[in-house]
Coordinates of C-alpha atoms and ligand atoms in Angstrom, one line a residue:
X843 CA 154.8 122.0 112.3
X844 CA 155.6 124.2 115.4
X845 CA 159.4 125.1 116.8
X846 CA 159.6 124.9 120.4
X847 CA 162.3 126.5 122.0
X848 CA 163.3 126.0 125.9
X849 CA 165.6 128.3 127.6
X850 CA 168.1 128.0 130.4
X851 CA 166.0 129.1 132.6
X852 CA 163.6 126.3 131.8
X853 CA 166.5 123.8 132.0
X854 CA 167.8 124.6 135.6
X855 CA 167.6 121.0 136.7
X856 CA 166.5 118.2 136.3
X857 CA 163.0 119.2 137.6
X858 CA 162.8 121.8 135.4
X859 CA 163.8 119.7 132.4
X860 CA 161.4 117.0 133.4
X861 CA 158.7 119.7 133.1
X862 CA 159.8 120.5 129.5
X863 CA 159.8 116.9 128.4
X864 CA 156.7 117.2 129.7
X865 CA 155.5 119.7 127.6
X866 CA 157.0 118.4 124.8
X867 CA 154.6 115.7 125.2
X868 CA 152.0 117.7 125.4
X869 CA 152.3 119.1 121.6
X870 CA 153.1 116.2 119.5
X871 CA 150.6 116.7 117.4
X872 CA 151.4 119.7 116.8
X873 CA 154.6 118.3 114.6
X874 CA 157.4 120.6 116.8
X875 CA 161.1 120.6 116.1
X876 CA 162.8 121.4 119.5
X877 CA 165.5 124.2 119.9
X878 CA 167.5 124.1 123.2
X879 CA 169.2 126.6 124.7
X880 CA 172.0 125.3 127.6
X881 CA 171.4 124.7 131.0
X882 CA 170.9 128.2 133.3
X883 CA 174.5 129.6 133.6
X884 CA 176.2 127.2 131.4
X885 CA 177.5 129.9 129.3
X886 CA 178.4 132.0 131.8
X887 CA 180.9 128.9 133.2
X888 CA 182.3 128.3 129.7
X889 CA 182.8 131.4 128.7
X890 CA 184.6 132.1 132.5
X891 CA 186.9 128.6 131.9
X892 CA 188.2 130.2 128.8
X893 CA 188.8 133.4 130.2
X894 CA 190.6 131.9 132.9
X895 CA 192.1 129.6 131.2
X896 CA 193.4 132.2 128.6
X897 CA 195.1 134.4 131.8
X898 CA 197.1 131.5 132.2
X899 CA 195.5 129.2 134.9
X900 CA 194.3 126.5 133.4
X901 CA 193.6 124.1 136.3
X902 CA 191.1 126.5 137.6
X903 CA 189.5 126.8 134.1
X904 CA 189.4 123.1 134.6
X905 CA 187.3 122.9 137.9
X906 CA 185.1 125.0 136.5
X907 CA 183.9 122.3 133.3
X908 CA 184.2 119.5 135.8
X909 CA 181.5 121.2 138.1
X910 CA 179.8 122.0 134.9
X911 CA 180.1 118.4 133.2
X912 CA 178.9 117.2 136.9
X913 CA 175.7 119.0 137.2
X914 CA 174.8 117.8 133.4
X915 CA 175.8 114.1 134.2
X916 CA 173.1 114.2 137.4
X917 CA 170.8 115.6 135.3
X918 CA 171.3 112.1 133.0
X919 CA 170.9 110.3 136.4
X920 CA 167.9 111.9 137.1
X921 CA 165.9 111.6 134.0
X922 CA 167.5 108.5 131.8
X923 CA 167.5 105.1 133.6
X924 CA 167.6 102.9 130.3
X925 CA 171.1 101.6 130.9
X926 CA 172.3 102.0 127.2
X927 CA 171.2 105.2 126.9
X928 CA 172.6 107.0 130.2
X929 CA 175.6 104.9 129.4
X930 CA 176.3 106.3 125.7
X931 CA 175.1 110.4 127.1
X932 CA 177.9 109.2 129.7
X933 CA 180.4 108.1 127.2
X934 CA 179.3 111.5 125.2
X935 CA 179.9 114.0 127.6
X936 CA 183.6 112.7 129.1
X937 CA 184.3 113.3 125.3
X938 CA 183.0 116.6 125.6
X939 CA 184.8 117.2 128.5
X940 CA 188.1 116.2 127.3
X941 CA 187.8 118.0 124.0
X942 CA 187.0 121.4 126.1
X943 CA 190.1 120.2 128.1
X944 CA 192.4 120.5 125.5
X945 CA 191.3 123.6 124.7
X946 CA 191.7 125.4 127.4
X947 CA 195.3 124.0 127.6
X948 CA 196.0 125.5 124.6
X949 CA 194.4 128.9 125.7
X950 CA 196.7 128.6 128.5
X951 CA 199.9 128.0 126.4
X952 CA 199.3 130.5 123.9
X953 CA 197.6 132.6 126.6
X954 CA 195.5 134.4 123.9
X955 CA 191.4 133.8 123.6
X956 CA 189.9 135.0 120.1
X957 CA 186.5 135.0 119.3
X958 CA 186.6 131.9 117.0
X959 CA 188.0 129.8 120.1
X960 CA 185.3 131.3 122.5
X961 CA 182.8 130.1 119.9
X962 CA 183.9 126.9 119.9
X963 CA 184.4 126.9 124.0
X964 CA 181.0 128.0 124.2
X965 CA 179.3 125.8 121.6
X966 CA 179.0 122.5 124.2
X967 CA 176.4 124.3 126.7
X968 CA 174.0 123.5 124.3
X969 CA 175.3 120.5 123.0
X970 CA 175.4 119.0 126.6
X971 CA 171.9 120.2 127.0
X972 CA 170.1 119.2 123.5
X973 CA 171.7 115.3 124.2
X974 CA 169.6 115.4 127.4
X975 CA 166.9 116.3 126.0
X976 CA 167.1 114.2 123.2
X977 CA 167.3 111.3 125.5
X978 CA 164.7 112.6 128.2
X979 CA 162.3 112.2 125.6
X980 CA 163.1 108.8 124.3
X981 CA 162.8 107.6 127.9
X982 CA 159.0 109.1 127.5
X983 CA 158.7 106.6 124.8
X984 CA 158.8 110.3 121.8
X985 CA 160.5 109.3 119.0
X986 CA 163.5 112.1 119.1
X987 CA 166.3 112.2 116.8
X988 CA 169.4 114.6 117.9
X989 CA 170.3 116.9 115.5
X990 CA 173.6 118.9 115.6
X991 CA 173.3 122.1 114.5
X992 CA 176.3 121.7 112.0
X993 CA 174.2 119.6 109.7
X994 CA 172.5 122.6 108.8
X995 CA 172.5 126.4 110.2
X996 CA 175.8 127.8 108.0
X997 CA 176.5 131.5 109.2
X998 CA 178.9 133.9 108.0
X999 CA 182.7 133.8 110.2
X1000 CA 181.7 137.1 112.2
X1001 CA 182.4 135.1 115.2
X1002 CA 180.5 136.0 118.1
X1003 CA 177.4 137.3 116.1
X1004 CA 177.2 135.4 113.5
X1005 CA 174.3 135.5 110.9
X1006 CA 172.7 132.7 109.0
X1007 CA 173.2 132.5 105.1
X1008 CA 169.2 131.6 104.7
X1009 CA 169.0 130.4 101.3
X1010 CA 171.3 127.4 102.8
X1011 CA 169.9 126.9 105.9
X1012 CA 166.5 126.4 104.2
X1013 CA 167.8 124.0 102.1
X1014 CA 169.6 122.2 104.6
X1015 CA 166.3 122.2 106.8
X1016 CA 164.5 120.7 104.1
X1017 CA 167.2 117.9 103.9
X1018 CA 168.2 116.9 107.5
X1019 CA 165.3 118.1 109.3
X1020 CA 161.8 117.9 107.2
X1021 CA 161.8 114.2 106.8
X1022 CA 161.7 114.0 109.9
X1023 CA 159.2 115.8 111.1
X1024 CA 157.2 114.4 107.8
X1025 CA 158.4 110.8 109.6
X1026 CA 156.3 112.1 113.3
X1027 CA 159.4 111.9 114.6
X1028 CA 161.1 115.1 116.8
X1029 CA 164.3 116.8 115.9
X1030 CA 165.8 118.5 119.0
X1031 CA 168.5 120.7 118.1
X1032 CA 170.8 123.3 119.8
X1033 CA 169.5 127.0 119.3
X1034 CA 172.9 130.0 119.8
X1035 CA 175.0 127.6 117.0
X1036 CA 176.1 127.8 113.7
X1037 CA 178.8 127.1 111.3
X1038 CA 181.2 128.2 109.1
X1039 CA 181.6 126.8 105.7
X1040 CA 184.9 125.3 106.8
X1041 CA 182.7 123.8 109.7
X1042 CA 184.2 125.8 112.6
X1043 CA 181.7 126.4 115.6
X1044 CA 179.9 129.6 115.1
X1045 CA 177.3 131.3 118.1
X1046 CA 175.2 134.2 116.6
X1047 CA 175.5 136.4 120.0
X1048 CA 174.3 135.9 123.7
X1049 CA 171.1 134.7 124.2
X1050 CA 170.6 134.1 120.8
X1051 CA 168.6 130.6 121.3
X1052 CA 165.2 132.8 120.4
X1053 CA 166.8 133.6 116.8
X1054 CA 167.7 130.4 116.3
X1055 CA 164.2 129.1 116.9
X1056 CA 162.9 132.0 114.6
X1057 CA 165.4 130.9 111.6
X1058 CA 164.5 127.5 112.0
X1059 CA 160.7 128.4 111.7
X1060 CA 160.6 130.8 108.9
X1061 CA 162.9 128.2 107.0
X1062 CA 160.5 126.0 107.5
X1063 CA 157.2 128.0 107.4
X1064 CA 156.3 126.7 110.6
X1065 CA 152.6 127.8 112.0
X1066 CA 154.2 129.3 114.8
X1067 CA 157.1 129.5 117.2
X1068 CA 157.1 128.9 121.0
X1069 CA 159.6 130.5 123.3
X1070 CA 159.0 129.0 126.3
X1071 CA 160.7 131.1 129.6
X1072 CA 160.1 131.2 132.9
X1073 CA 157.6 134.4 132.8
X1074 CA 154.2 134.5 131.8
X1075 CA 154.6 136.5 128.7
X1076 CA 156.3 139.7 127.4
X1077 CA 155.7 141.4 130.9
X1078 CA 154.8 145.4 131.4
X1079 CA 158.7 145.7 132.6
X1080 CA 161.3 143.5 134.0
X1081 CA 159.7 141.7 136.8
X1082 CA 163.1 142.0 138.7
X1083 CA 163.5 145.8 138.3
X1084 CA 159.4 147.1 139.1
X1085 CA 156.6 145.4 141.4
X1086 CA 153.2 144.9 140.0
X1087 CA 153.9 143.9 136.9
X1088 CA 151.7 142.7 134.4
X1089 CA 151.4 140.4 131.6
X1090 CA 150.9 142.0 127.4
X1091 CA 148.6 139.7 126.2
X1092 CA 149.5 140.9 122.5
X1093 CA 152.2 143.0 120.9
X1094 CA 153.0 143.4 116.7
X1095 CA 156.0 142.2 115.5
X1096 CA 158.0 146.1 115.6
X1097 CA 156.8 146.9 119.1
X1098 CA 158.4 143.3 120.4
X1099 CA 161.5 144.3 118.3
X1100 CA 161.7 147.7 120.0
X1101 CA 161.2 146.5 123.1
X1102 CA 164.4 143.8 123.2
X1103 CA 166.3 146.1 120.7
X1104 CA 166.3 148.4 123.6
X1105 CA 167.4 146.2 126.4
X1106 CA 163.9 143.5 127.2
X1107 CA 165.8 140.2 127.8
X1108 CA 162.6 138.0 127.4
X1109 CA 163.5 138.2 123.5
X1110 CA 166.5 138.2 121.5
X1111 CA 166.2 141.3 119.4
X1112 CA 166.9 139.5 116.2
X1113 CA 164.0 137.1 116.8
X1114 CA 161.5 138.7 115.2
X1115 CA 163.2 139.4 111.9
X1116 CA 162.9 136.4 110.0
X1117 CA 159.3 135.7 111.2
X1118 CA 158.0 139.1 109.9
X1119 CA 158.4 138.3 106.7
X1120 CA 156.7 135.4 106.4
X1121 CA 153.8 136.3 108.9
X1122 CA 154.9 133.9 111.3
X1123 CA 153.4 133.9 114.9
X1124 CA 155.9 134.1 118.1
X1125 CA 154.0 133.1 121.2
X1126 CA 155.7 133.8 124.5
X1127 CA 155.1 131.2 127.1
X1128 CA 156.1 129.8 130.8
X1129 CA 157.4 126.6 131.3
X1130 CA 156.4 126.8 134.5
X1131 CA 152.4 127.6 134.1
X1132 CA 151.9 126.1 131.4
X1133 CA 147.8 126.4 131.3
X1134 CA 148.6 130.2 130.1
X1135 CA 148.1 131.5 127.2
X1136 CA 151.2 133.6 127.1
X1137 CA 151.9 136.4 124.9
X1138 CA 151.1 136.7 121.1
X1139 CA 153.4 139.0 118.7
X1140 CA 152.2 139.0 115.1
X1141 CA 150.7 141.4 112.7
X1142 CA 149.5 144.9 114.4
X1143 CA 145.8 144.7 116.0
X1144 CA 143.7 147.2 114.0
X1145 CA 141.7 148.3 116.9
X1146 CA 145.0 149.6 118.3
X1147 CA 145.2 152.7 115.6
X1148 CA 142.5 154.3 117.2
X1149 CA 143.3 153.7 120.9
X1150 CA 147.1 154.4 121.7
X1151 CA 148.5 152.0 124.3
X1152 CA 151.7 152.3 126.4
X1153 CA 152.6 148.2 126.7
X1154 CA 155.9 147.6 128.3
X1155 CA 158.8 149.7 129.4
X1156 CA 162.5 147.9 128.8
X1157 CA 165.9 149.9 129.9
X1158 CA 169.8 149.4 129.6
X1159 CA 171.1 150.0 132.3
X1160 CA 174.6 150.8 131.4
X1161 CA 175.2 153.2 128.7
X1162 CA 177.0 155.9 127.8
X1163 CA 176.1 159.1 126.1
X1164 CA 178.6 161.1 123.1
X1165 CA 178.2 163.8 122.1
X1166 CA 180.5 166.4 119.9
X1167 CA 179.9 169.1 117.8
X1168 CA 182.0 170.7 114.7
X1169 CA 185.3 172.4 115.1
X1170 CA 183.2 174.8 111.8
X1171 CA 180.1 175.0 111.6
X1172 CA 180.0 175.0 107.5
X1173 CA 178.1 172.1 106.2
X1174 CA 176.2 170.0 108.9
X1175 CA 175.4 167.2 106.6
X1176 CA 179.1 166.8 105.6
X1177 CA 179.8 166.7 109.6
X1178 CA 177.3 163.6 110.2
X1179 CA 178.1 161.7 107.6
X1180 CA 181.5 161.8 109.0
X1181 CA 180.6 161.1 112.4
X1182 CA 178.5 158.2 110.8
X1183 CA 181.2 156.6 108.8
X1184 CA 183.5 156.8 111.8
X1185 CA 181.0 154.5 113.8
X1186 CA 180.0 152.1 111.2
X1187 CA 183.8 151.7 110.3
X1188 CA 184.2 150.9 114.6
X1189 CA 181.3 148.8 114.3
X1190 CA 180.0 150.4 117.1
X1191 CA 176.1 149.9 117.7
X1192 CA 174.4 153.2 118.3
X1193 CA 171.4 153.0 120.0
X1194 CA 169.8 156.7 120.0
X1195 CA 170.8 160.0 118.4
X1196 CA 169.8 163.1 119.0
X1197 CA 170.5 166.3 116.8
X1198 CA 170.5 169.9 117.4
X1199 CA 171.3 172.6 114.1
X1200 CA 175.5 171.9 115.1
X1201 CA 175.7 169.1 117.4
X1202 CA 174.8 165.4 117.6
X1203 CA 174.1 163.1 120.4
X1204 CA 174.3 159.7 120.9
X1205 CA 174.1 156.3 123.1
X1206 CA 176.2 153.6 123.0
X1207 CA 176.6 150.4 125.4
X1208 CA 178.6 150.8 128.3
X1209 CA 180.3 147.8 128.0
X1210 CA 182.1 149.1 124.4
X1211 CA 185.6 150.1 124.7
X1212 CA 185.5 153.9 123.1
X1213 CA 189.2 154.7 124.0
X1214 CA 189.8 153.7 120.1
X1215 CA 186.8 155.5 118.8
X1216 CA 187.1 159.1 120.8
X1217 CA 190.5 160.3 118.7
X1218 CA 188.8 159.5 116.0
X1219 CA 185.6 161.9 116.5
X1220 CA 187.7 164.4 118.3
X1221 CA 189.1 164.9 114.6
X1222 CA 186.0 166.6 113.5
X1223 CA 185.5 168.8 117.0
X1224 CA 185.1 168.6 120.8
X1225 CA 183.5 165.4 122.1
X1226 CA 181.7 165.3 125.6
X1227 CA 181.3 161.7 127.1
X1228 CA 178.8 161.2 129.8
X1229 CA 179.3 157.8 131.2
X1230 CA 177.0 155.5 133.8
X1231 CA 173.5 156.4 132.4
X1232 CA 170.6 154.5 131.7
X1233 CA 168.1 154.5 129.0
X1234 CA 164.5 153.5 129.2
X1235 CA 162.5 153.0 126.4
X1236 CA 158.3 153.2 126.8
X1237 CA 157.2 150.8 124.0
X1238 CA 153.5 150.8 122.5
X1239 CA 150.8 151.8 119.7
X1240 CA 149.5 155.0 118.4
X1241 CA 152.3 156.6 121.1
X1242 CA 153.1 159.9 118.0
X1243 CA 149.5 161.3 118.3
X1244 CA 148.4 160.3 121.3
X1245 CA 148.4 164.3 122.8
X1246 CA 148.7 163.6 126.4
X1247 CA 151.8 160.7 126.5
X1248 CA 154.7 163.1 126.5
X1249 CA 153.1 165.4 129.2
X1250 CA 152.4 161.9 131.1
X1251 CA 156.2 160.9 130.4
X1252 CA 157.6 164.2 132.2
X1253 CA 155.2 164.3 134.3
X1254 CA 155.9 160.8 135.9
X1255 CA 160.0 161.7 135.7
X1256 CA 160.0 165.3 137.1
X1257 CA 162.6 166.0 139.4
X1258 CA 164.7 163.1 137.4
X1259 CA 167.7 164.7 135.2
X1260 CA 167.6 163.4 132.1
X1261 CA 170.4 162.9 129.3
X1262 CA 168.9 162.7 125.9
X1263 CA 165.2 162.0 124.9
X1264 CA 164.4 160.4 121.5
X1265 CA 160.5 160.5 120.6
X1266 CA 159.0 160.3 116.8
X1267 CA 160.6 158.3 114.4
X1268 CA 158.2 155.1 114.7
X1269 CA 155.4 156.1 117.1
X1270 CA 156.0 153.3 118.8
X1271 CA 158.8 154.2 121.5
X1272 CA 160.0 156.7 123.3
X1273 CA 163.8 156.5 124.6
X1274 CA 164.8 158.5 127.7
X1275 CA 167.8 158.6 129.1
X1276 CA 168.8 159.0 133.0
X1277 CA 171.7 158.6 135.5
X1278 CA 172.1 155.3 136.3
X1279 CA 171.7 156.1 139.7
X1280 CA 168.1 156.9 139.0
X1281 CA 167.1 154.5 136.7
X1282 CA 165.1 151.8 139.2
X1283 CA 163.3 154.7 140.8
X1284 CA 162.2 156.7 136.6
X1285 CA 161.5 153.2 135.9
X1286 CA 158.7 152.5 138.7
X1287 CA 157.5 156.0 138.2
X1288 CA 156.6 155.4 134.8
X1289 CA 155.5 151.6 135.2
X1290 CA 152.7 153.4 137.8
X1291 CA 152.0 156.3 135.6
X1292 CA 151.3 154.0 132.7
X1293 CA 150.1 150.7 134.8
X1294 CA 149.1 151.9 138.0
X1295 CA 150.3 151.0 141.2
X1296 CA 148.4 147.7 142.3
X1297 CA 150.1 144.4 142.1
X1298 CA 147.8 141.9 140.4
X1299 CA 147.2 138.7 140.5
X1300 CA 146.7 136.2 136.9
X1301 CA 146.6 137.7 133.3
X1302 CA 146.1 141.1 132.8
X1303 CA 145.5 142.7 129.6
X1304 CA 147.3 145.6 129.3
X1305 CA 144.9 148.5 130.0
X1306 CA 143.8 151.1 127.3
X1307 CA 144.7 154.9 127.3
Ligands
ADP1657 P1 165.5 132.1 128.8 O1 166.5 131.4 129.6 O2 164.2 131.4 128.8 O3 166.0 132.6 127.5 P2 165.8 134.9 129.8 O4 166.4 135.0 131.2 O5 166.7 135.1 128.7 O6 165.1 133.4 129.7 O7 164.6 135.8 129.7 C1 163.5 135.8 130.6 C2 163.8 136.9 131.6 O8 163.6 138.2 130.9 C3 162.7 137.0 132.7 O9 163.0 136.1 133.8 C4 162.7 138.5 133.1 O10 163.4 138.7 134.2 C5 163.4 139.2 131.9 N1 162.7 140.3 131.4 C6 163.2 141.5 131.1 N2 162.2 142.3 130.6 C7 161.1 141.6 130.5 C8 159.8 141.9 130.0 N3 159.4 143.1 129.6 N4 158.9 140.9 130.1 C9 159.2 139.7 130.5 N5 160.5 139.3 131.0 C10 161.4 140.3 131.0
LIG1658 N1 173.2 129.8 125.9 C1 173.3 131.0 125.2 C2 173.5 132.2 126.2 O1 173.4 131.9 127.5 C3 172.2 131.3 124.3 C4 170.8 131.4 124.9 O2 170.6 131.1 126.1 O3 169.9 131.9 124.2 O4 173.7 133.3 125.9
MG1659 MG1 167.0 134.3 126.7

């Protein structure tokens, strides 16, 4: 069997989702199990009805899920004309809407939103979704069975970013969803959700439909996983930051983790995880071209030890940089380990550090709230924190010995201030960090250092250095 997962951006419309019902089709025999993600922006709206909501103005939180419950009702209209069955996704969905409506009034009453509730708020973007799909398929004569995600992916109650407990989830897969599959007939689920084992709504993180997918297929030691998106691949950079892109026709399991670990959206981060272990293939595809042929990510090529590659560049663009040294300088290792537990205890997610003999450096999102954090470090000595910067990370093979790739990186950037550059632990990445201001321009300097500067046109393997 195969997973299958569609993203939002594959499930704009109904044109869209035609086109992945399509698809579907197409790999039947192939035994998938479809993971959906909700319709583009979906999230976004829930999570802004509770927020809205939760400041006290409930009716507008309301307009929002009516517009929202509106564009997934057309979407029934355009692709389910058996009577019954556009009348019972009909009956579905008002029930939906009214459950999300007493939600939000009690955000509004209590006019406090915690994670749990946003979890549950945000858990019927794919619900709405998966139901169409479920549905859209039937209509193509596919024998598809709906499956909630309840029945079976238990996480932990770290709402928000949840995590699976596997041994479970495997043996729930084998329960609710293998005999189906072993039946020929196709399980479309919800990717982003989980659940407790009190059975409240969990969601494992933003954009977390890719780890959902990868869960599902190292439970069930699928031959592969599909993440279908509306690119042609794992691209050489974002195609909305650098012109001229071009597509990776292959990348090993750690350079794909790099790459979205350090900002690539085309992947959750988590995604490849459960799918090393097991050997498991990932194939990035687009929903809209369907004849290509996508990216692979799987076991390292051999022939790349010898020839060192550069193949993608992925950035954040909003971090901010900390850095502090030690009121004494006596024992440096006492002095990290302190600055480390101080972190893990915040739960803060540090991205790259830097050391020199008596002071450490180091990146975290710019989105994190460090007012609660900086007392805390400023107990060990000064702290400096540079905010608005940007990091870019240059993912590939071979990168540690490959003699002329730093001089190529600096070269490319000089004039370009940078923060805090981390080379060396892996080989495969170096992290760079800028101003914000000057991250599009460093990023299209290196994309044409590394890529060149012509924009081409169908798939392109990633040249070698
Ligand atoms: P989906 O809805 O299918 O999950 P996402 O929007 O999450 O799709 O991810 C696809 C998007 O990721 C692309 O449209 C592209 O703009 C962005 N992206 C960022 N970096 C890369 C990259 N290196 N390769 C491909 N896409 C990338
Ligand atoms: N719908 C969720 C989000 O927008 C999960 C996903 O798309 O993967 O974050
Ligand atoms: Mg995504």
């Amino acid at each position: 069997m195969i997973v299958m997962k569609f993203g939002g951006t594959s499930n704009r419309d109904a044109a869209a989702m035609a086109n992945v019902l399509r698809i579907i089709t197409t790999h039947l025999a192939e035994r998938p199990v479809v993971v959906v993600s909700a319709i583009a922006d979906a999230t976004n709206d829930l999570e802004e009805s509770a927020r809205t909501a939760a400041s006290g103005d409930a009716s507008r939180g309301e307009e929002i899920l009516t517009r929202l419950h509106a564009r997934h009702l057309a979407m029934v209209d355009a692709l389910v004309s058996d009577k019954a069955r556009a009348e019972n996704l009909s009956r579905v969905f008002s029930g939906y809407l009214k459950e999300l409506t007493t939600l939000l009034h009690g955000l509004a009453i209590l006019r406090e939103l915690t994670s749990r509730t946003m979890d549950a708020i945000c858990s019927y973007g794919e619900r709405f979704s998966s139901r169409i799909v479920a549905a859209g398929l039937q209509e193509c004569g596919v024998d598809a069975v709906w499956v909630d995600a309840k029945d079976f992916m238990l996480t932990d109650g770290n709402f928000g970013k949840a995590l699976p407990v596997m041994e479970a989830v495997r043996s729930n897969l084998a329960r609710v969803i293998a005999p189906l599959v072993k039946q020929r007939q196709v399980p479309v689920t919800q990717g982003f959700i989980g659940v407790t084992s009190s059975g409240a709504y969990t969601t494992m993180g933003r954009e977390s439909s890719d780890f959902s997918a990868s869960i599902i297929g190292a439970a069930m030691d699928a031959e592969r996983v599909q993440i279908w998106t509306d690119v042609d691949g794992i691209l050489t950079a974002d195609p909305r930051m650098v012109p001229g892109v071009r597509k990776v026709r292959h990348m090993s399991f750690d350079e794909a983790f790099e790459l979205s670990y350090f900002g690539a959206k085309v992947l959750h981060p988590n995604t490849m995880l459960p799918l090393l272990e097991k050997n498991i293939p990932v194939e990035v595809r687009n929903s809209r071209r369907e004849e290509g042929t996508g990216t692979l990510i799987d076991q390292p090529d051999p022939s790349e030890a010898v020839a060192p590659a550069v193949k993608s560049i992925s950035f954040s663009a909003d971090v901010t940089v900390v850095s502090l040294s030690p009121r004494k300088r006596t024992n440096q290792y006492l002095f990290w380990d302190g600055v480390f537990s101080v972190l893990s205890r915040s739960g803060i997610d540090v991205r790259t550090v830097t050391t020199s003999e008596y002071r450490i450096a180091f990146t975290i999102a710019g989105s994190y709230d460090s007012s609660a954090v900086i007392p805390r470090l400023e107990e060990f000595g000064p702290v400096t924190v540079f905010p608005e910067q940007a990091s870019l990370c240059i993912v590939g093979s071979g990168l540690r010995g490959w003699k002329e790739f730093a001089g190529r990186v600096f070269g490319a950037l000089a004039g370009v201030k940078t923060a805090l550059i981390a080379y060396g632990a892996s080989g495969l990445n170096m992290t760079v960090v800028v101003d914000r201001r000057d991250l599009e321009d460093a990023l299209v300097r290196l994309h044409r250092e590394f890529f060149g500067s012509s924009t081409p046109s169908g798939e392109f393997d990633v040249p070698r250095n």
